[in-house]
PDB file of C-alpha atoms in Angstrom:
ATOM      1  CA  UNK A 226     -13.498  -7.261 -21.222  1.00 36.00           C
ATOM      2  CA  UNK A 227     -14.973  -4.648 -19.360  1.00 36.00           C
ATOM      3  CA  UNK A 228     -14.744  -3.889 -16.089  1.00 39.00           C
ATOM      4  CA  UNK A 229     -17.300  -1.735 -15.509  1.00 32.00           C
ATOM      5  CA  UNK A 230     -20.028  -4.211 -13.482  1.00 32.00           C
ATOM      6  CA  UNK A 231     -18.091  -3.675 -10.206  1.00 32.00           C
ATOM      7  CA  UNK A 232     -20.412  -1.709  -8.014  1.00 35.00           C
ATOM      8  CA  UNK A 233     -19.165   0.105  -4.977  1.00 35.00           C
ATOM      9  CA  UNK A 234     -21.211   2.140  -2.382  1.00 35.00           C
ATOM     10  CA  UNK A 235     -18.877   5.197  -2.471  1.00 38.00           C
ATOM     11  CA  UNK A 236     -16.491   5.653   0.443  1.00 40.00           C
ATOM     12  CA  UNK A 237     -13.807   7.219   0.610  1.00 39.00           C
ATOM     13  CA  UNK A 238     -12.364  10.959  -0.431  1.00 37.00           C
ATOM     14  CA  UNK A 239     -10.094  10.716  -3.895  1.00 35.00           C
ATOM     15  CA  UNK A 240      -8.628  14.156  -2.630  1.00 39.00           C
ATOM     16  CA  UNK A 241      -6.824  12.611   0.338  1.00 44.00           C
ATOM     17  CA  UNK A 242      -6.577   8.693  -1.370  1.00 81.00           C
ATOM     18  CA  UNK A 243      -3.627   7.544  -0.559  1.00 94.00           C
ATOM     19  CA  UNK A 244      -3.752   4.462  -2.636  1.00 97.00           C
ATOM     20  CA  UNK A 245      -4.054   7.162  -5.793  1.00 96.00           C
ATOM     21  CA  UNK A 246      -0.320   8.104  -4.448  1.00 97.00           C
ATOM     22  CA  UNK A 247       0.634   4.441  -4.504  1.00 98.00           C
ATOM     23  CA  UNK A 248      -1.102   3.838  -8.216  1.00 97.00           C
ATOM     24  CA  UNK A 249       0.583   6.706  -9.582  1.00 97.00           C
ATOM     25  CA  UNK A 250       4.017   5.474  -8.428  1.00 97.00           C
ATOM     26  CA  UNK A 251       3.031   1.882  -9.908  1.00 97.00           C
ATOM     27  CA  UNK A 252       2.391   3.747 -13.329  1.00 97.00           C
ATOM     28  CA  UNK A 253       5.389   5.698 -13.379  1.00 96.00           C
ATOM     29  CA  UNK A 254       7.508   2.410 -12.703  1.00 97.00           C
ATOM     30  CA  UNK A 255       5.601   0.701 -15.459  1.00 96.00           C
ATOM     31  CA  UNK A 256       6.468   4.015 -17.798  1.00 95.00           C
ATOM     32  CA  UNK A 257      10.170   4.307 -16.139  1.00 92.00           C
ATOM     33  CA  UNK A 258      13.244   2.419 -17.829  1.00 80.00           C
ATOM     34  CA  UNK A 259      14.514   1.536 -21.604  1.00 79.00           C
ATOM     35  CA  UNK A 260      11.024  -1.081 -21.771  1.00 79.00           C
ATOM     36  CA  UNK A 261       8.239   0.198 -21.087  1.00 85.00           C
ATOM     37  CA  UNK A 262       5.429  -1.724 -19.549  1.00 91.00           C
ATOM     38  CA  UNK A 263       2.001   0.301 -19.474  1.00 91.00           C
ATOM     39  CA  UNK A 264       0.100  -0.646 -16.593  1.00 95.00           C
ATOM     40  CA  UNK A 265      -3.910  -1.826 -17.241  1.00 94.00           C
ATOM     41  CA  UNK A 266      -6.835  -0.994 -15.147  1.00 94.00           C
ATOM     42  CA  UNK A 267      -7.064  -4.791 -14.157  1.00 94.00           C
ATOM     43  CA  UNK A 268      -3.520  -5.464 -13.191  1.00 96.00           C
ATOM     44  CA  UNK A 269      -2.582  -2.396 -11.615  1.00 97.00           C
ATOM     45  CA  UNK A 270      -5.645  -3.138  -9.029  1.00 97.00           C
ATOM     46  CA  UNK A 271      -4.059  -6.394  -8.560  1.00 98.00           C
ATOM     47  CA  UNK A 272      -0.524  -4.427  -7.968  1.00 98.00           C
ATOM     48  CA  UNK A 273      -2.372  -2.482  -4.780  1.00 98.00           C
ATOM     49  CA  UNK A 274      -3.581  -5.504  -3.709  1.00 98.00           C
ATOM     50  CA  UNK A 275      -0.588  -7.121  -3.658  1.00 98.00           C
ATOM     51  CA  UNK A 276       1.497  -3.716  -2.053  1.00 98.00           C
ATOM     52  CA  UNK A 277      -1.467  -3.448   0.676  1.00 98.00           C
ATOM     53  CA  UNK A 278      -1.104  -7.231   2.091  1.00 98.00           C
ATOM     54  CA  UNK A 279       3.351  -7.088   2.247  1.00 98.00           C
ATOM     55  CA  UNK A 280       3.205  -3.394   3.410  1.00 97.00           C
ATOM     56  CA  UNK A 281       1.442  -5.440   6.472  1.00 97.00           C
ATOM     57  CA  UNK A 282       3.457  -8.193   6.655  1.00 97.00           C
ATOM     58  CA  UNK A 283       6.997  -6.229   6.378  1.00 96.00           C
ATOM     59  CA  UNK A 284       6.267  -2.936   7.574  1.00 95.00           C
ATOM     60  CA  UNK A 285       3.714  -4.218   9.952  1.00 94.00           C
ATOM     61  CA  UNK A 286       0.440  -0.820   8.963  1.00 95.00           C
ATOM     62  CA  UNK A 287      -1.320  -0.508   6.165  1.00 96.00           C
ATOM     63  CA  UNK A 288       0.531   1.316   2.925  1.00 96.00           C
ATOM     64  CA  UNK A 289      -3.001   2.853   2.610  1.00 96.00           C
ATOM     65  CA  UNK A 290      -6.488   3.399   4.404  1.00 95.00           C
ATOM     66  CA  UNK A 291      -9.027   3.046   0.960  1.00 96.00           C
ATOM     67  CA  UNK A 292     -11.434  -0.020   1.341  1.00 95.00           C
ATOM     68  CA  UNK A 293      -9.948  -3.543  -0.671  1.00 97.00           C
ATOM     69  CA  UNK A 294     -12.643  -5.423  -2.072  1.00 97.00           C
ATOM     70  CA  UNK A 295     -13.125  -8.328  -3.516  1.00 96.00           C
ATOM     71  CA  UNK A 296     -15.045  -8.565  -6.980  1.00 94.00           C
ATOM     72  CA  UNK A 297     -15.440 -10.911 -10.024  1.00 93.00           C
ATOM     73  CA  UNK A 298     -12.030 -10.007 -11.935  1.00 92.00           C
ATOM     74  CA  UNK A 299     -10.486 -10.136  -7.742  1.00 95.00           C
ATOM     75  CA  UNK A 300      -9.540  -7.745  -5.816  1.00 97.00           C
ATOM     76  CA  UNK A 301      -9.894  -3.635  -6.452  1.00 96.00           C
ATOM     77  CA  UNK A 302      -9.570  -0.789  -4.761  1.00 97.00           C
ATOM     78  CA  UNK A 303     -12.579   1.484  -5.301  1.00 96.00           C
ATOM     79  CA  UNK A 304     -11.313   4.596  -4.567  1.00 95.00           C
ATOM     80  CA  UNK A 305      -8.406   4.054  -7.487  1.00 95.00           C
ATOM     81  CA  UNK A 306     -11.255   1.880  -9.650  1.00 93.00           C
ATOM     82  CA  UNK A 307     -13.513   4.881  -9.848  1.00 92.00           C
ATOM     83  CA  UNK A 308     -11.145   7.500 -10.529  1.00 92.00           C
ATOM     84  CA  UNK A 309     -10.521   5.696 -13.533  1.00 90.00           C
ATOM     85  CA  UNK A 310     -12.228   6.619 -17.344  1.00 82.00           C
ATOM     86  CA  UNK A 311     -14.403   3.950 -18.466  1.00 77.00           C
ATOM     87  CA  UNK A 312     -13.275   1.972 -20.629  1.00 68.00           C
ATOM     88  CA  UNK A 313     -11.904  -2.085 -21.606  1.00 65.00           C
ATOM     89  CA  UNK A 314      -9.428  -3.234 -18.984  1.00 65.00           C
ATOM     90  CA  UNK A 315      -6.821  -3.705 -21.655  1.00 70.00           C
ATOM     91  CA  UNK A 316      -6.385   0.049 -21.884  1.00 86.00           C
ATOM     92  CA  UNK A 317      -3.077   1.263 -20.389  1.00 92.00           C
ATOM     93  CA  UNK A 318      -3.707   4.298 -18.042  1.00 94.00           C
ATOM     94  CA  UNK A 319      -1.788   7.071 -18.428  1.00 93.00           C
ATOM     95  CA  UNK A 320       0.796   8.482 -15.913  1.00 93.00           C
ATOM     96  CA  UNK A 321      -1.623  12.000 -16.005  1.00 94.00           C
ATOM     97  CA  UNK A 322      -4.709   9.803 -14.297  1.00 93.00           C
ATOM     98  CA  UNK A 323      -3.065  10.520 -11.112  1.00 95.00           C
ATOM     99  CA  UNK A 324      -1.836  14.383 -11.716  1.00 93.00           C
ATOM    100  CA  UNK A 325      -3.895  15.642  -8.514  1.00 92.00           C
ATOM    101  CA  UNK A 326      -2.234  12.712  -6.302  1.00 95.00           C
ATOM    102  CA  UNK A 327       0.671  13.466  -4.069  1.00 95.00           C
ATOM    103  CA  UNK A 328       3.930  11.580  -4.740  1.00 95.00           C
ATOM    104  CA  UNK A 329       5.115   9.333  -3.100  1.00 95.00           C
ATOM    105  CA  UNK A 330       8.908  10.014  -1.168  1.00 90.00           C
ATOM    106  CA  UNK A 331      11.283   7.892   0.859  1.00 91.00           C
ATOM    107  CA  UNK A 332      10.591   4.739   2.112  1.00 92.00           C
ATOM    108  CA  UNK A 333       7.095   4.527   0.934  1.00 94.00           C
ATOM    109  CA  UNK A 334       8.325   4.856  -3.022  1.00 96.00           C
ATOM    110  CA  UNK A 335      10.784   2.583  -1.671  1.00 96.00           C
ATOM    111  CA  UNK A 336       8.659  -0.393  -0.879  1.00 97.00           C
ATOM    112  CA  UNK A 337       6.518   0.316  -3.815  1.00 97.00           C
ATOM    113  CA  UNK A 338       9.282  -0.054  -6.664  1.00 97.00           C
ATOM    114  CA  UNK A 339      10.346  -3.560  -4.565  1.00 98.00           C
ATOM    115  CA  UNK A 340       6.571  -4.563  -5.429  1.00 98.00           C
ATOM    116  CA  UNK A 341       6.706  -3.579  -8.652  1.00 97.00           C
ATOM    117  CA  UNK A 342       9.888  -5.502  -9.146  1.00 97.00           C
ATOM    118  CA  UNK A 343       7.954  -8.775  -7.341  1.00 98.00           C
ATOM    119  CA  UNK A 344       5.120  -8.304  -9.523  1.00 97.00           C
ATOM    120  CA  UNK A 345       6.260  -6.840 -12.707  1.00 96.00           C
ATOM    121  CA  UNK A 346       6.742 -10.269 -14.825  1.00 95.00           C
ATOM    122  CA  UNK A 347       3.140 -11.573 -14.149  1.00 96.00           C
ATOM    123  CA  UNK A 348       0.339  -9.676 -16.862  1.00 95.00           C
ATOM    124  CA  UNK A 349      -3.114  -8.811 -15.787  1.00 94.00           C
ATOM    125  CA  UNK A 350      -4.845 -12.115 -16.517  1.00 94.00           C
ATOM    126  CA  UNK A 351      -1.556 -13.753 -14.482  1.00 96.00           C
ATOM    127  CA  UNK A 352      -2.154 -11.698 -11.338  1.00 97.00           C
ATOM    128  CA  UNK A 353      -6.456 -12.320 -10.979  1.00 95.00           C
ATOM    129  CA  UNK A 354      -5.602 -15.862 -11.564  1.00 96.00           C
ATOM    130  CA  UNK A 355      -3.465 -16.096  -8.497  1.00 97.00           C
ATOM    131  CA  UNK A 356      -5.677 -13.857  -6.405  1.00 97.00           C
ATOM    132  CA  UNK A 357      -8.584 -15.844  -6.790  1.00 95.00           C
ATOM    133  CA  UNK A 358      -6.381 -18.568  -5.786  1.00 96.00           C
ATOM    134  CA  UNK A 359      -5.800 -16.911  -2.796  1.00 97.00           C
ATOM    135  CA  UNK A 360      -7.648 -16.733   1.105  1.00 97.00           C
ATOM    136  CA  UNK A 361      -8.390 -13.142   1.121  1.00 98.00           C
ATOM    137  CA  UNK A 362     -10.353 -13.126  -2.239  1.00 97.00           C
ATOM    138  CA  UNK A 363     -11.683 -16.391  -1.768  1.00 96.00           C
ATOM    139  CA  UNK A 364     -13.153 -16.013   1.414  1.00 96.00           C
ATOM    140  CA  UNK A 365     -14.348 -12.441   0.824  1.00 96.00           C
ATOM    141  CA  UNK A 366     -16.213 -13.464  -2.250  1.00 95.00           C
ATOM    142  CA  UNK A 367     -17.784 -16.719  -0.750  1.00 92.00           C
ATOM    143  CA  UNK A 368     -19.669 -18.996  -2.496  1.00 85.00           C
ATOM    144  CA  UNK A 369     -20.750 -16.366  -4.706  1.00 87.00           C
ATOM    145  CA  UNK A 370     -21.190 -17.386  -9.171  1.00 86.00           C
ATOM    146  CA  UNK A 371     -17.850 -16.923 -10.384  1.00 78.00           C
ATOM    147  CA  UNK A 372     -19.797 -14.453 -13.073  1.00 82.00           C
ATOM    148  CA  UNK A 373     -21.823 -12.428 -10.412  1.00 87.00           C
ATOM    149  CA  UNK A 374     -21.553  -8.757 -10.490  1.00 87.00           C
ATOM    150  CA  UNK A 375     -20.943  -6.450  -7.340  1.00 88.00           C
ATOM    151  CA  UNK A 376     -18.460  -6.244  -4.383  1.00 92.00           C
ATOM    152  CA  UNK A 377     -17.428  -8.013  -1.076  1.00 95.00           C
ATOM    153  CA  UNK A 378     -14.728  -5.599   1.381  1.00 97.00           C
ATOM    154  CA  UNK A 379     -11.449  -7.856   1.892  1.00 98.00           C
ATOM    155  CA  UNK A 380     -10.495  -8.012   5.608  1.00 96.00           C
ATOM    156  CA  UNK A 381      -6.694  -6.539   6.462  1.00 96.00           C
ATOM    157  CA  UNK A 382      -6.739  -8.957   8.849  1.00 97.00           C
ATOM    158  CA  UNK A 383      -6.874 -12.123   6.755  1.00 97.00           C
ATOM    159  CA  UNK A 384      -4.445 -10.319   4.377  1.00 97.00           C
ATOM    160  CA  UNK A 385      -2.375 -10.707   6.978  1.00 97.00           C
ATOM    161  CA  UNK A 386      -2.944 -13.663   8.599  1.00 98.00           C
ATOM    162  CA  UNK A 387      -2.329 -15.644   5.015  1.00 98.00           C
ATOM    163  CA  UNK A 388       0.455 -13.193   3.319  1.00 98.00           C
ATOM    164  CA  UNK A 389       2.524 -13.947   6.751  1.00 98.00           C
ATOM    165  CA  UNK A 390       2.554 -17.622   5.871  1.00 98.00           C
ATOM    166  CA  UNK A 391       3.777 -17.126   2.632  1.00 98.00           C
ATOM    167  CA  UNK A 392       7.058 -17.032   1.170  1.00 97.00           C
ATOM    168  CA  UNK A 393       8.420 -13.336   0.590  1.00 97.00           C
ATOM    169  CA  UNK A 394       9.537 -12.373  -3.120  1.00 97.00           C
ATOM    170  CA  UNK A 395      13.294 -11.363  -3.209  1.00 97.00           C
ATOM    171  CA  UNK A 396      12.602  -7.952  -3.915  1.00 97.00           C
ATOM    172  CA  UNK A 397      10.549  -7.458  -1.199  1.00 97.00           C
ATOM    173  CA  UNK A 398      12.423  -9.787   1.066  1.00 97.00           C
ATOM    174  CA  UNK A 399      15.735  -7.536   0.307  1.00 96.00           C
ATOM    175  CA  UNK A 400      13.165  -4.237   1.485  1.00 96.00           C
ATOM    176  CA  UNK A 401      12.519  -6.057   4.482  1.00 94.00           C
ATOM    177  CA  UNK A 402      16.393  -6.638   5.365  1.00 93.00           C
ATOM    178  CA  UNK A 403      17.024  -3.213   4.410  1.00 92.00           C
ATOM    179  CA  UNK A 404      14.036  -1.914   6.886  1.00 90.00           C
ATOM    180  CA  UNK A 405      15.160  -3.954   9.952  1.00 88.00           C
ATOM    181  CA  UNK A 406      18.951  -2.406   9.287  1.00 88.00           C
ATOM    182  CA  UNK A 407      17.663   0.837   9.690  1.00 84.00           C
ATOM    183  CA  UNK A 408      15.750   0.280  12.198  1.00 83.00           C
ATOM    184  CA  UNK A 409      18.429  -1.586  14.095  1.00 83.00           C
ATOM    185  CA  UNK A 410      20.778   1.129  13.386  1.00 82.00           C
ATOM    186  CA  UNK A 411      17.927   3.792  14.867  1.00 82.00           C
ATOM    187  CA  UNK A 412      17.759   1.920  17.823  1.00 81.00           C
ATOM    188  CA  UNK A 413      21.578   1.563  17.821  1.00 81.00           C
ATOM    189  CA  UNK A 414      22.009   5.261  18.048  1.00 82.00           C
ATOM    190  CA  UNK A 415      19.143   5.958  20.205  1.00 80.00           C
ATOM    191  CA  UNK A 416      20.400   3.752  22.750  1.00 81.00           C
ATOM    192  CA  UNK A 417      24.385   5.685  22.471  1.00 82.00           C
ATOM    193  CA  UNK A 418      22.402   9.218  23.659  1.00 80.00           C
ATOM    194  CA  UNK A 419      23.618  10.318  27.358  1.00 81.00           C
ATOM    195  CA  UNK A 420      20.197   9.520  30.079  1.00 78.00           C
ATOM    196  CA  UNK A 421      18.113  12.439  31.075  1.00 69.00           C
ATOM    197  CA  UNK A 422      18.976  13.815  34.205  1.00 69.00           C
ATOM    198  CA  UNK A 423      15.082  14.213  35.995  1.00 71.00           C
ATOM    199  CA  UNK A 424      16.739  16.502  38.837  1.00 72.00           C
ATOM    200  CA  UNK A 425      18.201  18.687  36.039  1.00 73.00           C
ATOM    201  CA  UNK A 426      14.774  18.167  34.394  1.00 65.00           C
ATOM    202  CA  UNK A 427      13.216  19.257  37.165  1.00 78.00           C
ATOM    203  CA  UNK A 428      15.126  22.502  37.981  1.00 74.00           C
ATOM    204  CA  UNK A 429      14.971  23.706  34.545  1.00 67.00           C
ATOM    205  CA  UNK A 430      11.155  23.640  34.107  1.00 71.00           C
ATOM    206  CA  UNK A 431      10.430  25.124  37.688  1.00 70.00           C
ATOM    207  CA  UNK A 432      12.971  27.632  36.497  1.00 71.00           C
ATOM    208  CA  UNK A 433      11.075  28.348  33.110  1.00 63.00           C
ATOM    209  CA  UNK A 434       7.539  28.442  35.421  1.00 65.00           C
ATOM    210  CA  UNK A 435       8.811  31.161  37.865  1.00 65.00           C
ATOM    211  CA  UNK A 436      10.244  33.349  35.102  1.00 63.00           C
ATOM    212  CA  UNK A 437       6.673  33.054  33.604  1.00 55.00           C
ATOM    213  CA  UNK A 438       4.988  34.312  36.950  1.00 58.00           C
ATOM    214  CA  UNK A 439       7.060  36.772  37.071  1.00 60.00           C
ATOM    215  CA  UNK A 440       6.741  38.264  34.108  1.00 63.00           C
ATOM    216  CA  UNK A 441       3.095  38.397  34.180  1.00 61.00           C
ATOM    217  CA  UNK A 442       3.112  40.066  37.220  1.00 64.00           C
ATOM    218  CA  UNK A 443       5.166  42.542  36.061  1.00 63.00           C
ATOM    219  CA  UNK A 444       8.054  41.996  37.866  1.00 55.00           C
TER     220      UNK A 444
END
């Protein structure tokens, strides 16, 4: 199988593609470890899919701007799709696809690896099964031939709507405990800082302007 029918219109800059960043870190996992598990063209689209709609869910923004569209084999992200060599879908792609992208740090490569552990069991075929079992595909591609070529763009917003309703993997449900104790713990210290004093405040900054008058006046 081939994946090259998709047809995309040709937004987006791969210089500044975030989701390249987020595809590279999904290779490396795949290539990381004692067994390695070489990612395909075809499942690793599914992979963003799947890291797009929980990075709204649990950490409430998108984990990346590039357009999500729906297509025959489900959903792709262009910008990641087309910086791909042509090719079958069965071929793994190399960790070096993705040389020019930045890496990913901190809690970003976080949430990634607890996708990849969520995901990691299911193979490509596994993953467009469910998606096209799924509202966001299903609605994007309409009542379209299940064999018909081109693209439909996926809505964040019915990502979501349905991903909210859904149960949360244990990987990614321990990321989300993990995120709400640091942010509790932010909060925690942010609330422990001394008030501002506005009259102090005040002083200081009309203290900071009159040393600036006089200084360009010479004085």
């Amino acid at each position: 199988m081939t994946l090259r029918s998709f047809e995309h219109s040709g937004k987006g800059s791969l210089a500044v593609s975030q989701a390249l960043s987020v595809a590279k870190e999904l290779v490396r996992l795949s290539l990381s470890g004692d067994e390695k598990d070489p990612l395909t063209n075809l499942r690793l689209q599914k992979l963003l899919y799947y890291s797009q709609a929980w990075s709204l869910v649990l950490r409430e923004s998108e984990l990346f701007s590039d357009d999500l569209e729906a297509s025959r084999y489900g959903p792709v992200v262009p910008t990641v799709y087309h910086h791909l060599p042509d090719g079958p879908a069965a071929d793994p792609v190399p960790l070096e696809t993705f040389a020019v992208a930045p890496d990913l740090e901190g809690v970003e490569a976080d949430f990634v690896r607890s996708v990849w552990e969520a995901y990691n069991q299911y193979s490509a075929l596994q993953l467009s099964r469910m998606t096209h079992e799924e509202m966001p595909w299903r609605k994007a591609w309409g009542g379209r031939p299940p064999d018909e070529t081109g693209s439909a763009p996926i809505s964040v917003i019915d990502l979501e709507d349905f991903f909210a309703r859904q149960a949360v993997p244990a990987p990614l449900a321990a990321y989300g405990h993990e995120l709400r104790k640091r942010e509790e713990e932010a909060e925690r210290k942010l609330a422990e800082l001394p008030p501002l004093d506005a009259d102090r405040l005040t002083a200081a900054a009309k203290s900071v302007t009159r040393s600036a008058s006089l200084r360009l006046r010479g004085g």
